[in-house]
Amino acid sequence: MLSTELTVPSNGRTLQVPKPATPYQGDIARYWDGEARPVNLRLGDVDGLYHHHYGIGDVDHSALGADGDEQKLIAELHRLESAQADLLLKHLGDIGPDDTLMDAGCGRGGSMVMANQRFGCSVEGVTLSAKQAEFANGRAAELGIQDRVRARVCNMLSTPFDTGQMAASWNNESSMYVDLHDLFAEHSRVLKVGGRYVTITGCWNPRYGQPSKWVSQINAHFECNIHSRREYLRAMADNRLVPQAVIDLTPDTLPYWKLRATSSLVTGIEEAFIKSYEDGSFQYVLIAADRV
C-alpha cells in the first residue's frame, strides 16, 4: 500500500500514513484531521483525557453549583464521558499487564490511556486521522507510557496485527463509519479465542421501522452511516462473536445530552440526539461479545 511519512515531533516517532483504500475513507480522514471542536478539546483539558464519545450517568448538580460557572459544567460533562469509558473497560473482562488490547477508532487516545492505567496492559489504537494519532502519541509520551500505548494510522478493517494477538478489543462510537461484517471479521481475526469485544454505539431502533429524520441529521452531521441494533447482532453472529451482554444505555445518556445542550459548547446536533432518544427511534447500547 502506498504511504507517506509524518514525523511526530512530540515523541520522535514516524507515523506511516497509508493511502486511503476508498474515497470515503479519505473524506473521513480529512474530516477528523480538521476537527477541533471545543466540546472535545476543552473537556479533555480538565484532566488530560481526550475523548471522542458521549457520557452516561446522572448529573451531579451539587458539583455544578449555583453560580453558573461554565468550567464546573465542563468538568461535569467530562466526568460523565469518562464514566462511559470506564463502563466499557469494565466489560473487557480479566485483563493483565502482559495482554495487548486494540482500540479501533481511537481518536485522541483517552480510552487507551484509561485502559493502560486500569490494567497495566499494552494498547494499540488505530485511526484514519494522522492528526488524532499524532495527538494520542504525544499524550502517551507526556505520560511516560509511549512504550505501552500507541496510535497508528490505518484502516480498522485491515490492521497490521497478528491473528489472535489481542486479548480484547473495542469500538467506542466508531463503528458507524464502516461495514459491520468487515469490521467484525477483523476483530474476530485479531482476537484470541475467548477474547472479549465490546462496543458502545448509537444505533437506530428496528422497531421504529426505518431511520428517523433525527438519525438522518446525525448521519449528515458526522458524515457517518448509523446501523440498526439488529445489524450489529447479525454481523457478530456471522463472525464468531457471541454476545454476553446487551445493555440499553439510552436512559443513562440523556442527562449528558440535556446538560450539554445548556452549555456554550453546543454544536447544533444536541436536539437530534435528545429527540431521537426520547421518541425511541435511536438507542445507545453496549454490546459485549466473546470470540469463539
CSV table of N, CA and C in Angstrom, one decimal, residues 61-225:
chain,number,residue,atom,x,y,z
A,61,HIS,N,-25.7,17.6,40.4
A,61,HIS,CA,-26.0,19.1,40.4
A,61,HIS,C,-25.2,19.8,41.5
A,62,SER,N,-24.8,19.1,42.6
A,62,SER,CA,-24.1,19.8,43.6
A,62,SER,C,-22.7,20.2,43.1
A,63,ALA,N,-22.2,19.5,42.1
A,63,ALA,CA,-20.9,19.8,41.6
A,63,ALA,C,-21.0,21.1,40.6
A,64,LEU,N,-22.2,21.3,40.1
A,64,LEU,CA,-22.4,22.4,39.2
A,64,LEU,C,-22.4,23.7,40.0
A,65,GLY,N,-22.9,23.7,41.2
A,65,GLY,CA,-23.0,24.9,42.0
A,65,GLY,C,-24.2,25.7,41.5
A,66,ALA,N,-24.4,26.9,42.2
A,66,ALA,CA,-25.5,27.7,41.8
A,66,ALA,C,-25.0,29.0,41.1
A,67,ASP,N,-23.7,29.1,40.8
A,67,ASP,CA,-23.2,30.3,40.3
A,67,ASP,C,-23.1,30.3,38.8
A,68,GLY,N,-23.5,29.2,38.1
A,68,GLY,CA,-23.5,29.1,36.7
A,68,GLY,C,-22.1,29.1,36.1
A,69,ASP,N,-21.1,28.6,36.9
A,69,ASP,CA,-19.7,28.6,36.4
A,69,ASP,C,-19.6,27.6,35.3
A,70,GLU,N,-19.2,28.1,34.1
A,70,GLU,CA,-19.1,27.2,32.9
A,70,GLU,C,-18.1,26.1,33.1
A,71,GLN,N,-17.0,26.4,33.8
A,71,GLN,CA,-15.9,25.4,33.9
A,71,GLN,C,-16.4,24.3,34.8
A,72,LYS,N,-17.3,24.5,35.7
A,72,LYS,CA,-17.9,23.4,36.5
A,72,LYS,C,-18.7,22.5,35.6
A,73,LEU,N,-19.5,23.1,34.7
A,73,LEU,CA,-20.3,22.4,33.8
A,73,LEU,C,-19.5,21.5,32.9
A,74,ILE,N,-18.4,22.1,32.4
A,74,ILE,CA,-17.5,21.4,31.5
A,74,ILE,C,-16.9,20.2,32.3
A,75,ALA,N,-16.5,20.4,33.5
A,75,ALA,CA,-15.9,19.3,34.3
A,75,ALA,C,-16.9,18.2,34.5
A,76,GLU,N,-18.2,18.6,34.7
A,76,GLU,CA,-19.2,17.5,34.9
A,76,GLU,C,-19.5,16.7,33.6
A,77,LEU,N,-19.5,17.4,32.5
A,77,LEU,CA,-19.6,16.7,31.2
A,77,LEU,C,-18.5,15.7,31.0
A,78,HIS,N,-17.3,16.2,31.4
A,78,HIS,CA,-16.1,15.3,31.2
A,78,HIS,C,-16.2,14.1,32.1
A,79,ARG,N,-16.7,14.3,33.3
A,79,ARG,CA,-16.8,13.2,34.3
A,79,ARG,C,-17.7,12.2,33.7
A,80,LEU,N,-18.8,12.6,33.1
A,80,LEU,CA,-19.8,11.7,32.5
A,80,LEU,C,-19.2,10.9,31.3
A,81,GLU,N,-18.4,11.6,30.5
A,81,GLU,CA,-17.7,10.9,29.4
A,81,GLU,C,-16.7,9.9,29.9
A,82,SER,N,-16.0,10.2,30.9
A,82,SER,CA,-15.0,9.2,31.5
A,82,SER,C,-15.8,8.0,32.1
A,83,ALA,N,-16.9,8.3,32.7
A,83,ALA,CA,-17.8,7.2,33.3
A,83,ALA,C,-18.2,6.3,32.2
A,84,GLN,N,-18.5,6.8,31.0
A,84,GLN,CA,-18.8,5.9,29.9
A,84,GLN,C,-17.7,5.0,29.5
A,85,ALA,N,-16.5,5.6,29.4
A,85,ALA,CA,-15.3,4.8,29.0
A,85,ALA,C,-15.0,3.8,30.1
A,86,ASP,N,-15.2,4.1,31.3
A,86,ASP,CA,-15.0,3.2,32.4
A,86,ASP,C,-15.9,2.0,32.4
A,87,LEU,N,-17.2,2.3,32.0
A,87,LEU,CA,-18.1,1.2,31.8
A,87,LEU,C,-17.7,0.2,30.7
A,88,LEU,N,-17.2,0.8,29.6
A,88,LEU,CA,-16.7,-0.1,28.5
A,88,LEU,C,-15.6,-1.0,29.0
A,89,LEU,N,-14.6,-0.3,29.7
A,89,LEU,CA,-13.4,-1.1,30.2
A,89,LEU,C,-13.8,-2.2,31.1
A,90,LYS,N,-14.8,-1.9,32.0
A,90,LYS,CA,-15.2,-3.0,32.9
A,90,LYS,C,-15.7,-4.2,32.2
A,91,HIS,N,-16.2,-4.1,31.0
A,91,HIS,CA,-16.8,-5.2,30.3
A,91,HIS,C,-15.7,-6.0,29.5
A,92,LEU,N,-14.5,-5.5,29.5
A,92,LEU,CA,-13.4,-6.2,28.8
A,92,LEU,C,-13.0,-7.5,29.4
A,93,GLY,N,-13.4,-7.7,30.7
A,93,GLY,CA,-13.0,-9.0,31.3
A,93,GLY,C,-11.7,-8.9,32.1
A,94,ASP,N,-11.1,-10.1,32.2
A,94,ASP,CA,-9.9,-10.2,33.1
A,94,ASP,C,-8.7,-9.9,32.2
A,95,ILE,N,-8.2,-8.7,32.3
A,95,ILE,CA,-7.0,-8.3,31.5
A,95,ILE,C,-5.8,-8.1,32.5
A,96,GLY,N,-4.6,-8.6,32.0
A,96,GLY,CA,-3.4,-8.4,32.8
A,96,GLY,C,-2.4,-7.6,32.1
A,97,PRO,N,-1.3,-7.3,32.8
A,97,PRO,CA,-0.3,-6.4,32.2
A,97,PRO,C,0.5,-7.0,31.0
A,98,ASP,N,0.4,-8.3,30.8
A,98,ASP,CA,1.1,-8.9,29.7
A,98,ASP,C,0.2,-8.9,28.4
A,99,ASP,N,-1.1,-8.5,28.6
A,99,ASP,CA,-2.0,-8.5,27.5
A,99,ASP,C,-1.9,-7.3,26.6
A,100,THR,N,-2.3,-7.4,25.3
A,100,THR,CA,-2.4,-6.3,24.4
A,100,THR,C,-3.9,-6.2,24.0
A,101,LEU,N,-4.3,-4.9,23.9
A,101,LEU,CA,-5.7,-4.6,23.6
A,101,LEU,C,-5.7,-3.7,22.3
A,102,MET,N,-6.8,-3.7,21.6
A,102,MET,CA,-6.9,-2.9,20.4
A,102,MET,C,-8.1,-1.9,20.5
A,103,ASP,N,-7.9,-0.6,20.3
A,103,ASP,CA,-8.9,0.4,20.3
A,103,ASP,C,-9.1,0.8,18.8
A,104,ALA,N,-10.2,0.3,18.2
A,104,ALA,CA,-10.5,0.6,16.8
A,104,ALA,C,-11.3,1.9,16.7
A,105,GLY,N,-10.6,2.9,16.2
A,105,GLY,CA,-11.1,4.2,16.1
A,105,GLY,C,-10.8,5.0,17.4
A,106,CYS,N,-9.5,5.1,17.7
A,106,CYS,CA,-9.0,5.5,19.0
A,106,CYS,C,-9.1,7.0,19.3
A,107,GLY,N,-9.4,7.8,18.2
A,107,GLY,CA,-9.5,9.3,18.4
A,107,GLY,C,-8.2,9.8,19.0
A,108,ARG,N,-8.3,10.7,20.0
A,108,ARG,CA,-7.1,11.3,20.6
A,108,ARG,C,-6.6,10.5,21.8
A,109,GLY,N,-7.1,9.3,22.0
A,109,GLY,CA,-6.5,8.3,22.9
A,109,GLY,C,-6.9,8.3,24.3
A,110,GLY,N,-8.0,9.0,24.7
A,110,GLY,CA,-8.4,9.0,26.1
A,110,GLY,C,-8.7,7.6,26.7
A,111,SER,N,-9.4,6.8,25.9
A,111,SER,CA,-9.7,5.4,26.4
A,111,SER,C,-8.5,4.5,26.5
A,112,MET,N,-7.6,4.7,25.6
A,112,MET,CA,-6.3,3.9,25.6
A,112,MET,C,-5.6,4.2,26.9
A,113,VAL,N,-5.5,5.5,27.3
A,113,VAL,CA,-4.8,5.8,28.5
A,113,VAL,C,-5.5,5.2,29.7
A,114,MET,N,-6.8,5.3,29.7
A,114,MET,CA,-7.6,4.7,30.8
A,114,MET,C,-7.4,3.2,30.9
A,115,ALA,N,-7.3,2.5,29.8
A,115,ALA,CA,-7.1,1.1,29.8
A,115,ALA,C,-5.7,0.7,30.3
A,116,ASN,N,-4.7,1.5,29.9
A,116,ASN,CA,-3.4,1.2,30.5
A,116,ASN,C,-3.3,1.5,32.0
A,117,GLN,N,-4.0,2.6,32.4
A,117,GLN,CA,-4.0,2.9,33.8
A,117,GLN,C,-4.7,1.8,34.6
A,118,ARG,N,-5.8,1.3,34.1
A,118,ARG,CA,-6.6,0.3,34.8
A,118,ARG,C,-6.0,-1.1,34.8
A,119,PHE,N,-5.4,-1.5,33.7
A,119,PHE,CA,-4.9,-2.9,33.6
A,119,PHE,C,-3.4,-3.0,33.6
A,120,GLY,N,-2.7,-1.9,33.3
A,120,GLY,CA,-1.2,-2.0,33.1
A,120,GLY,C,-0.8,-2.7,31.8
A,121,CYS,N,-1.7,-2.8,30.9
A,121,CYS,CA,-1.5,-3.6,29.7
A,121,CYS,C,-1.0,-2.7,28.5
A,122,SER,N,-0.7,-3.3,27.4
A,122,SER,CA,-0.4,-2.5,26.2
A,122,SER,C,-1.6,-2.3,25.4
A,123,VAL,N,-1.7,-1.1,24.7
A,123,VAL,CA,-2.9,-0.8,23.9
A,123,VAL,C,-2.4,-0.3,22.6
A,124,GLU,N,-3.0,-0.9,21.5
A,124,GLU,CA,-2.7,-0.4,20.2
A,124,GLU,C,-4.0,0.3,19.7
A,125,GLY,N,-3.9,1.5,19.3
A,125,GLY,CA,-5.0,2.2,18.7
A,125,GLY,C,-4.9,2.5,17.2
A,126,VAL,N,-6.0,2.4,16.5
A,126,VAL,CA,-6.0,2.7,15.1
A,126,VAL,C,-7.0,3.8,14.8
A,127,THR,N,-6.6,4.7,13.8
A,127,THR,CA,-7.5,5.8,13.4
A,127,THR,C,-7.1,6.1,12.0
A,128,LEU,N,-8.0,6.7,11.2
A,128,LEU,CA,-7.7,7.2,9.9
A,128,LEU,C,-7.1,8.5,9.9
A,129,SER,N,-7.1,9.2,11.1
A,129,SER,CA,-6.7,10.6,11.2
A,129,SER,C,-5.2,10.7,11.7
A,130,ALA,N,-4.3,11.2,10.8
A,130,ALA,CA,-2.9,11.4,11.2
A,130,ALA,C,-2.9,12.4,12.4
A,131,LYS,N,-3.7,13.4,12.4
A,131,LYS,CA,-3.7,14.4,13.5
A,131,LYS,C,-4.1,13.8,14.8
A,132,GLN,N,-5.1,12.9,14.8
A,132,GLN,CA,-5.5,12.2,16.0
A,132,GLN,C,-4.4,11.3,16.5
A,133,ALA,N,-3.8,10.6,15.6
A,133,ALA,CA,-2.7,9.6,16.0
A,133,ALA,C,-1.5,10.4,16.6
A,134,GLU,N,-1.2,11.5,16.0
A,134,GLU,CA,-0.1,12.4,16.5
A,134,GLU,C,-0.4,12.9,17.9
A,135,PHE,N,-1.6,13.3,18.1
A,135,PHE,CA,-2.1,13.9,19.4
A,135,PHE,C,-2.0,12.7,20.4
A,136,ALA,N,-2.5,11.6,20.1
A,136,ALA,CA,-2.6,10.5,21.1
A,136,ALA,C,-1.2,10.0,21.4
A,137,ASN,N,-0.3,9.9,20.5
A,137,ASN,CA,1.1,9.5,20.8
A,137,ASN,C,1.8,10.6,21.6
A,138,GLY,N,1.5,11.8,21.3
A,138,GLY,CA,2.1,12.9,22.1
A,138,GLY,C,1.7,12.8,23.5
A,139,ARG,N,0.4,12.6,23.8
A,139,ARG,CA,-0.1,12.4,25.2
A,139,ARG,C,0.6,11.2,25.9
A,140,ALA,N,0.7,10.1,25.1
A,140,ALA,CA,1.3,8.9,25.7
A,140,ALA,C,2.8,9.3,26.1
A,141,ALA,N,3.5,10.0,25.3
A,141,ALA,CA,4.9,10.4,25.6
A,141,ALA,C,4.9,11.3,26.9
A,142,GLU,N,4.0,12.2,26.9
A,142,GLU,CA,3.9,13.1,28.1
A,142,GLU,C,3.7,12.4,29.4
A,143,LEU,N,2.9,11.3,29.3
A,143,LEU,CA,2.6,10.5,30.5
A,143,LEU,C,3.6,9.4,30.7
A,144,GLY,N,4.6,9.3,29.8
A,144,GLY,CA,5.7,8.3,30.0
A,144,GLY,C,5.2,6.8,29.7
A,145,ILE,N,4.2,6.7,28.9
A,145,ILE,CA,3.7,5.3,28.7
A,145,ILE,C,3.7,5.0,27.2
A,146,GLN,N,4.6,5.7,26.4
A,146,GLN,CA,4.7,5.5,25.0
A,146,GLN,C,5.1,4.1,24.6
A,147,ASP,N,5.8,3.4,25.5
A,147,ASP,CA,6.2,2.0,25.2
A,147,ASP,C,5.0,1.0,25.4
A,148,ARG,N,3.9,1.5,25.9
A,148,ARG,CA,2.7,0.7,26.2
A,148,ARG,C,1.5,1.1,25.5
A,149,VAL,N,1.4,2.3,25.0
A,149,VAL,CA,0.3,2.9,24.4
A,149,VAL,C,0.7,3.6,23.1
A,150,ARG,N,0.1,3.1,22.0
A,150,ARG,CA,0.5,3.7,20.7
A,150,ARG,C,-0.7,3.8,19.8
A,151,ALA,N,-0.8,4.9,19.0
A,151,ALA,CA,-1.8,5.0,18.0
A,151,ALA,C,-1.1,5.0,16.6
A,152,ARG,N,-1.7,4.4,15.7
A,152,ARG,CA,-1.2,4.4,14.3
A,152,ARG,C,-2.3,4.7,13.3
A,153,VAL,N,-1.9,5.1,12.2
A,153,VAL,CA,-2.9,5.5,11.1
A,153,VAL,C,-3.1,4.3,10.2
A,154,CYS,N,-4.3,3.7,10.3
A,154,CYS,CA,-4.6,2.6,9.4
A,154,CYS,C,-6.1,2.4,9.4
A,155,ASN,N,-6.5,1.6,8.5
A,155,ASN,CA,-7.9,1.2,8.4
A,155,ASN,C,-8.3,0.1,9.4
A,156,MET,N,-9.3,0.3,10.2
A,156,MET,CA,-9.7,-0.6,11.2
A,156,MET,C,-10.2,-1.9,10.6
A,157,LEU,N,-10.5,-1.9,9.3
A,157,LEU,CA,-10.9,-3.2,8.6
A,157,LEU,C,-9.8,-4.0,8.2
A,158,SER,N,-8.6,-3.5,8.2
A,158,SER,CA,-7.4,-4.3,7.8
A,158,SER,C,-6.2,-3.8,8.6
A,159,THR,N,-6.0,-4.3,9.8
A,159,THR,CA,-5.0,-3.8,10.7
A,159,THR,C,-3.7,-4.7,10.5
A,160,PRO,N,-2.6,-4.2,11.0
A,160,PRO,CA,-1.3,-4.9,10.8
A,160,PRO,C,-1.0,-5.9,11.9
A,161,PHE,N,-2.0,-6.2,12.8
A,161,PHE,CA,-1.7,-7.0,14.0
A,161,PHE,C,-1.9,-8.5,13.6
A,162,ASP,N,-1.2,-9.3,14.4
A,162,ASP,CA,-1.2,-10.8,14.1
A,162,ASP,C,-2.5,-11.4,14.5
A,163,THR,N,-2.8,-12.5,13.9
A,163,THR,CA,-4.0,-13.2,14.2
A,163,THR,C,-4.0,-13.7,15.6
A,164,GLY,N,-5.0,-13.5,16.4
A,164,GLY,CA,-5.0,-13.9,17.8
A,164,GLY,C,-4.2,-13.1,18.8
A,165,GLN,N,-3.7,-12.0,18.3
A,165,GLN,CA,-2.8,-11.2,19.1
A,165,GLN,C,-3.4,-10.5,20.3
A,166,MET,N,-4.7,-10.1,20.2
A,166,MET,CA,-5.4,-9.3,21.1
A,166,MET,C,-6.2,-10.1,22.2
A,167,ALA,N,-6.0,-9.7,23.4
A,167,ALA,CA,-6.8,-10.3,24.5
A,167,ALA,C,-8.2,-9.7,24.5
A,168,ALA,N,-8.4,-8.4,24.0
A,168,ALA,CA,-9.7,-7.8,24.0
A,168,ALA,C,-9.5,-6.6,23.0
A,169,SER,N,-10.7,-6.2,22.5
A,169,SER,CA,-10.7,-5.0,21.6
A,169,SER,C,-12.1,-4.3,21.7
A,170,TRP,N,-12.1,-3.1,21.2
A,170,TRP,CA,-13.4,-2.4,21.3
A,170,TRP,C,-13.5,-1.3,20.2
A,171,ASN,N,-14.7,-0.9,20.0
A,171,ASN,CA,-15.1,0.3,19.2
A,171,ASN,C,-15.9,1.2,20.2
A,172,ASN,N,-15.5,2.4,20.4
A,172,ASN,CA,-16.3,3.3,21.2
A,172,ASN,C,-16.8,4.4,20.3
A,173,GLU,N,-18.0,4.2,19.8
A,173,GLU,CA,-18.7,5.2,18.9
A,173,GLU,C,-17.9,5.4,17.6
A,174,SER,N,-17.4,4.4,17.1
A,174,SER,CA,-16.6,4.5,15.8
A,174,SER,C,-17.1,3.5,14.8
A,175,SER,N,-18.0,2.6,15.1
A,175,SER,CA,-18.4,1.5,14.2
A,175,SER,C,-19.3,2.0,13.1
A,176,MET,N,-19.9,3.2,13.2
A,176,MET,CA,-20.8,3.7,12.2
A,176,MET,C,-20.1,4.3,11.0
A,177,TYR,N,-18.8,4.1,10.9
A,177,TYR,CA,-18.0,4.6,9.8
A,177,TYR,C,-17.6,3.4,8.8
A,178,VAL,N,-18.0,2.2,9.2
A,178,VAL,CA,-17.6,1.0,8.4
A,178,VAL,C,-18.7,0.0,8.2
A,179,ASP,N,-18.5,-0.9,7.3
A,179,ASP,CA,-19.4,-2.1,7.2
A,179,ASP,C,-19.2,-3.0,8.3
A,180,LEU,N,-20.3,-3.4,9.0
A,180,LEU,CA,-20.2,-4.2,10.2
A,180,LEU,C,-19.6,-5.6,10.0
A,181,HIS,N,-20.0,-6.2,8.9
A,181,HIS,CA,-19.4,-7.6,8.6
A,181,HIS,C,-17.9,-7.5,8.4
A,182,ASP,N,-17.4,-6.5,7.7
A,182,ASP,CA,-16.0,-6.4,7.5
A,182,ASP,C,-15.3,-6.0,8.9
A,183,LEU,N,-15.9,-5.2,9.7
A,183,LEU,CA,-15.4,-4.8,10.9
A,183,LEU,C,-15.3,-6.0,11.9
A,184,PHE,N,-16.3,-6.8,12.0
A,184,PHE,CA,-16.3,-7.9,13.0
A,184,PHE,C,-15.5,-9.0,12.5
A,185,ALA,N,-15.3,-9.2,11.2
A,185,ALA,CA,-14.4,-10.2,10.7
A,185,ALA,C,-12.9,-9.8,11.1
A,186,GLU,N,-12.6,-8.5,11.1
A,186,GLU,CA,-11.2,-8.2,11.5
A,186,GLU,C,-11.0,-8.3,13.1
A,187,HIS,N,-12.0,-7.9,13.8
A,187,HIS,CA,-11.9,-8.1,15.3
A,187,HIS,C,-11.8,-9.6,15.6
A,188,SER,N,-12.6,-10.4,14.9
A,188,SER,CA,-12.6,-11.9,15.1
A,188,SER,C,-11.2,-12.4,14.8
A,189,ARG,N,-10.6,-11.9,13.8
A,189,ARG,CA,-9.2,-12.3,13.4
A,189,ARG,C,-8.2,-12.0,14.4
A,190,VAL,N,-8.2,-10.8,14.9
A,190,VAL,CA,-7.1,-10.3,15.8
A,190,VAL,C,-7.3,-10.8,17.3
A,191,LEU,N,-8.5,-11.1,17.6
A,191,LEU,CA,-8.8,-11.6,19.0
A,191,LEU,C,-8.4,-13.1,19.2
A,192,LYS,N,-7.8,-13.4,20.3
A,192,LYS,CA,-7.6,-14.7,20.7
A,192,LYS,C,-8.9,-15.4,21.0
A,193,VAL,N,-9.0,-16.7,20.9
A,193,VAL,CA,-10.2,-17.5,21.2
A,193,VAL,C,-10.5,-17.2,22.7
A,194,GLY,N,-11.7,-16.8,23.0
A,194,GLY,CA,-12.1,-16.4,24.3
A,194,GLY,C,-11.9,-15.0,24.6
A,195,GLY,N,-11.3,-14.2,23.7
A,195,GLY,CA,-11.1,-12.8,23.9
A,195,GLY,C,-12.4,-12.0,23.8
A,196,ARG,N,-12.5,-10.9,24.4
A,196,ARG,CA,-13.7,-10.1,24.5
A,196,ARG,C,-13.7,-8.9,23.6
A,197,TYR,N,-14.8,-8.7,22.9
A,197,TYR,CA,-15.0,-7.5,22.1
A,197,TYR,C,-16.2,-6.7,22.8
A,198,VAL,N,-16.0,-5.4,22.8
A,198,VAL,CA,-17.0,-4.5,23.4
A,198,VAL,C,-17.2,-3.3,22.5
A,199,THR,N,-18.5,-3.0,22.3
A,199,THR,CA,-18.8,-1.7,21.6
A,199,THR,C,-19.8,-0.9,22.4
A,200,ILE,N,-19.7,0.4,22.4
A,200,ILE,CA,-20.7,1.3,22.8
A,200,ILE,C,-21.0,2.1,21.6
A,201,THR,N,-22.3,2.2,21.2
A,201,THR,CA,-22.7,2.8,20.0
A,201,THR,C,-24.1,3.3,20.0
A,202,GLY,N,-24.3,4.3,19.2
A,202,GLY,CA,-25.7,4.7,18.9
A,202,GLY,C,-26.2,3.9,17.7
A,203,CYS,N,-27.4,3.4,17.7
A,203,CYS,CA,-28.0,2.6,16.6
A,203,CYS,C,-29.5,2.9,16.5
A,204,TRP,N,-30.0,2.8,15.3
A,204,TRP,CA,-31.4,3.1,15.1
A,204,TRP,C,-32.2,1.8,15.5
A,205,ASN,N,-33.4,2.1,16.0
A,205,ASN,CA,-34.2,1.0,16.6
A,205,ASN,C,-35.0,0.4,15.5
A,206,PRO,N,-34.8,-0.9,15.2
A,206,PRO,CA,-35.6,-1.6,14.2
A,206,PRO,C,-37.1,-1.5,14.4
A,207,ARG,N,-37.5,-1.4,15.7
A,207,ARG,CA,-39.0,-1.3,16.0
A,207,ARG,C,-39.6,0.0,15.5
A,208,TYR,N,-38.7,1.0,15.3
A,208,TYR,CA,-39.2,2.3,14.7
A,208,TYR,C,-39.6,2.1,13.3
A,209,GLY,N,-39.0,1.2,12.6
A,209,GLY,CA,-39.3,0.9,11.2
A,209,GLY,C,-38.2,1.2,10.2
A,210,GLN,N,-37.7,2.5,10.3
A,210,GLN,CA,-36.6,2.9,9.4
A,210,GLN,C,-35.9,4.0,10.2
A,211,PRO,N,-34.7,4.4,9.8
A,211,PRO,CA,-34.0,5.6,10.5
A,211,PRO,C,-34.9,6.8,10.5
A,212,SER,N,-35.1,7.5,11.6
A,212,SER,CA,-35.9,8.7,11.7
A,212,SER,C,-35.2,9.9,11.1
A,213,LYS,N,-35.9,11.0,11.0
A,213,LYS,CA,-35.3,12.2,10.5
A,213,LYS,C,-34.2,12.7,11.4
A,214,TRP,N,-34.3,12.4,12.7
A,214,TRP,CA,-33.2,12.8,13.6
A,214,TRP,C,-32.0,12.0,13.4
A,215,VAL,N,-32.1,10.7,13.1
A,215,VAL,CA,-31.0,9.8,12.8
A,215,VAL,C,-30.3,10.3,11.5
A,216,SER,N,-31.1,10.7,10.6
A,216,SER,CA,-30.6,11.2,9.3
A,216,SER,C,-29.8,12.5,9.5
A,217,GLN,N,-30.2,13.3,10.4
A,217,GLN,CA,-29.5,14.5,10.7
A,217,GLN,C,-28.1,14.2,11.4
A,218,ILE,N,-28.1,13.2,12.3
A,218,ILE,CA,-26.9,12.8,12.9
A,218,ILE,C,-25.9,12.2,11.9
A,219,ASN,N,-26.4,11.4,11.0
A,219,ASN,CA,-25.6,10.9,9.9
A,219,ASN,C,-24.9,12.0,9.1
A,220,ALA,N,-25.7,13.0,8.7
A,220,ALA,CA,-25.2,14.1,7.9
A,220,ALA,C,-24.2,14.9,8.7
A,221,HIS,N,-24.5,15.1,10.0
A,221,HIS,CA,-23.6,16.0,10.8
A,221,HIS,C,-22.2,15.3,10.9
A,222,PHE,N,-22.1,14.0,11.1
A,222,PHE,CA,-20.8,13.4,11.3
A,222,PHE,C,-20.3,12.6,10.1
A,223,GLU,N,-21.0,12.7,9.0
A,223,GLU,CA,-20.6,12.0,7.8
A,223,GLU,C,-20.5,10.5,8.0
A,224,CYS,N,-21.4,9.9,8.7
A,224,CYS,CA,-21.4,8.5,9.0
A,224,CYS,C,-22.6,7.8,8.5
A,225,ASN,N,-22.7,6.5,8.9
A,225,ASN,CA,-23.9,5.7,8.5
A,225,ASN,C,-24.2,4.8,9.7
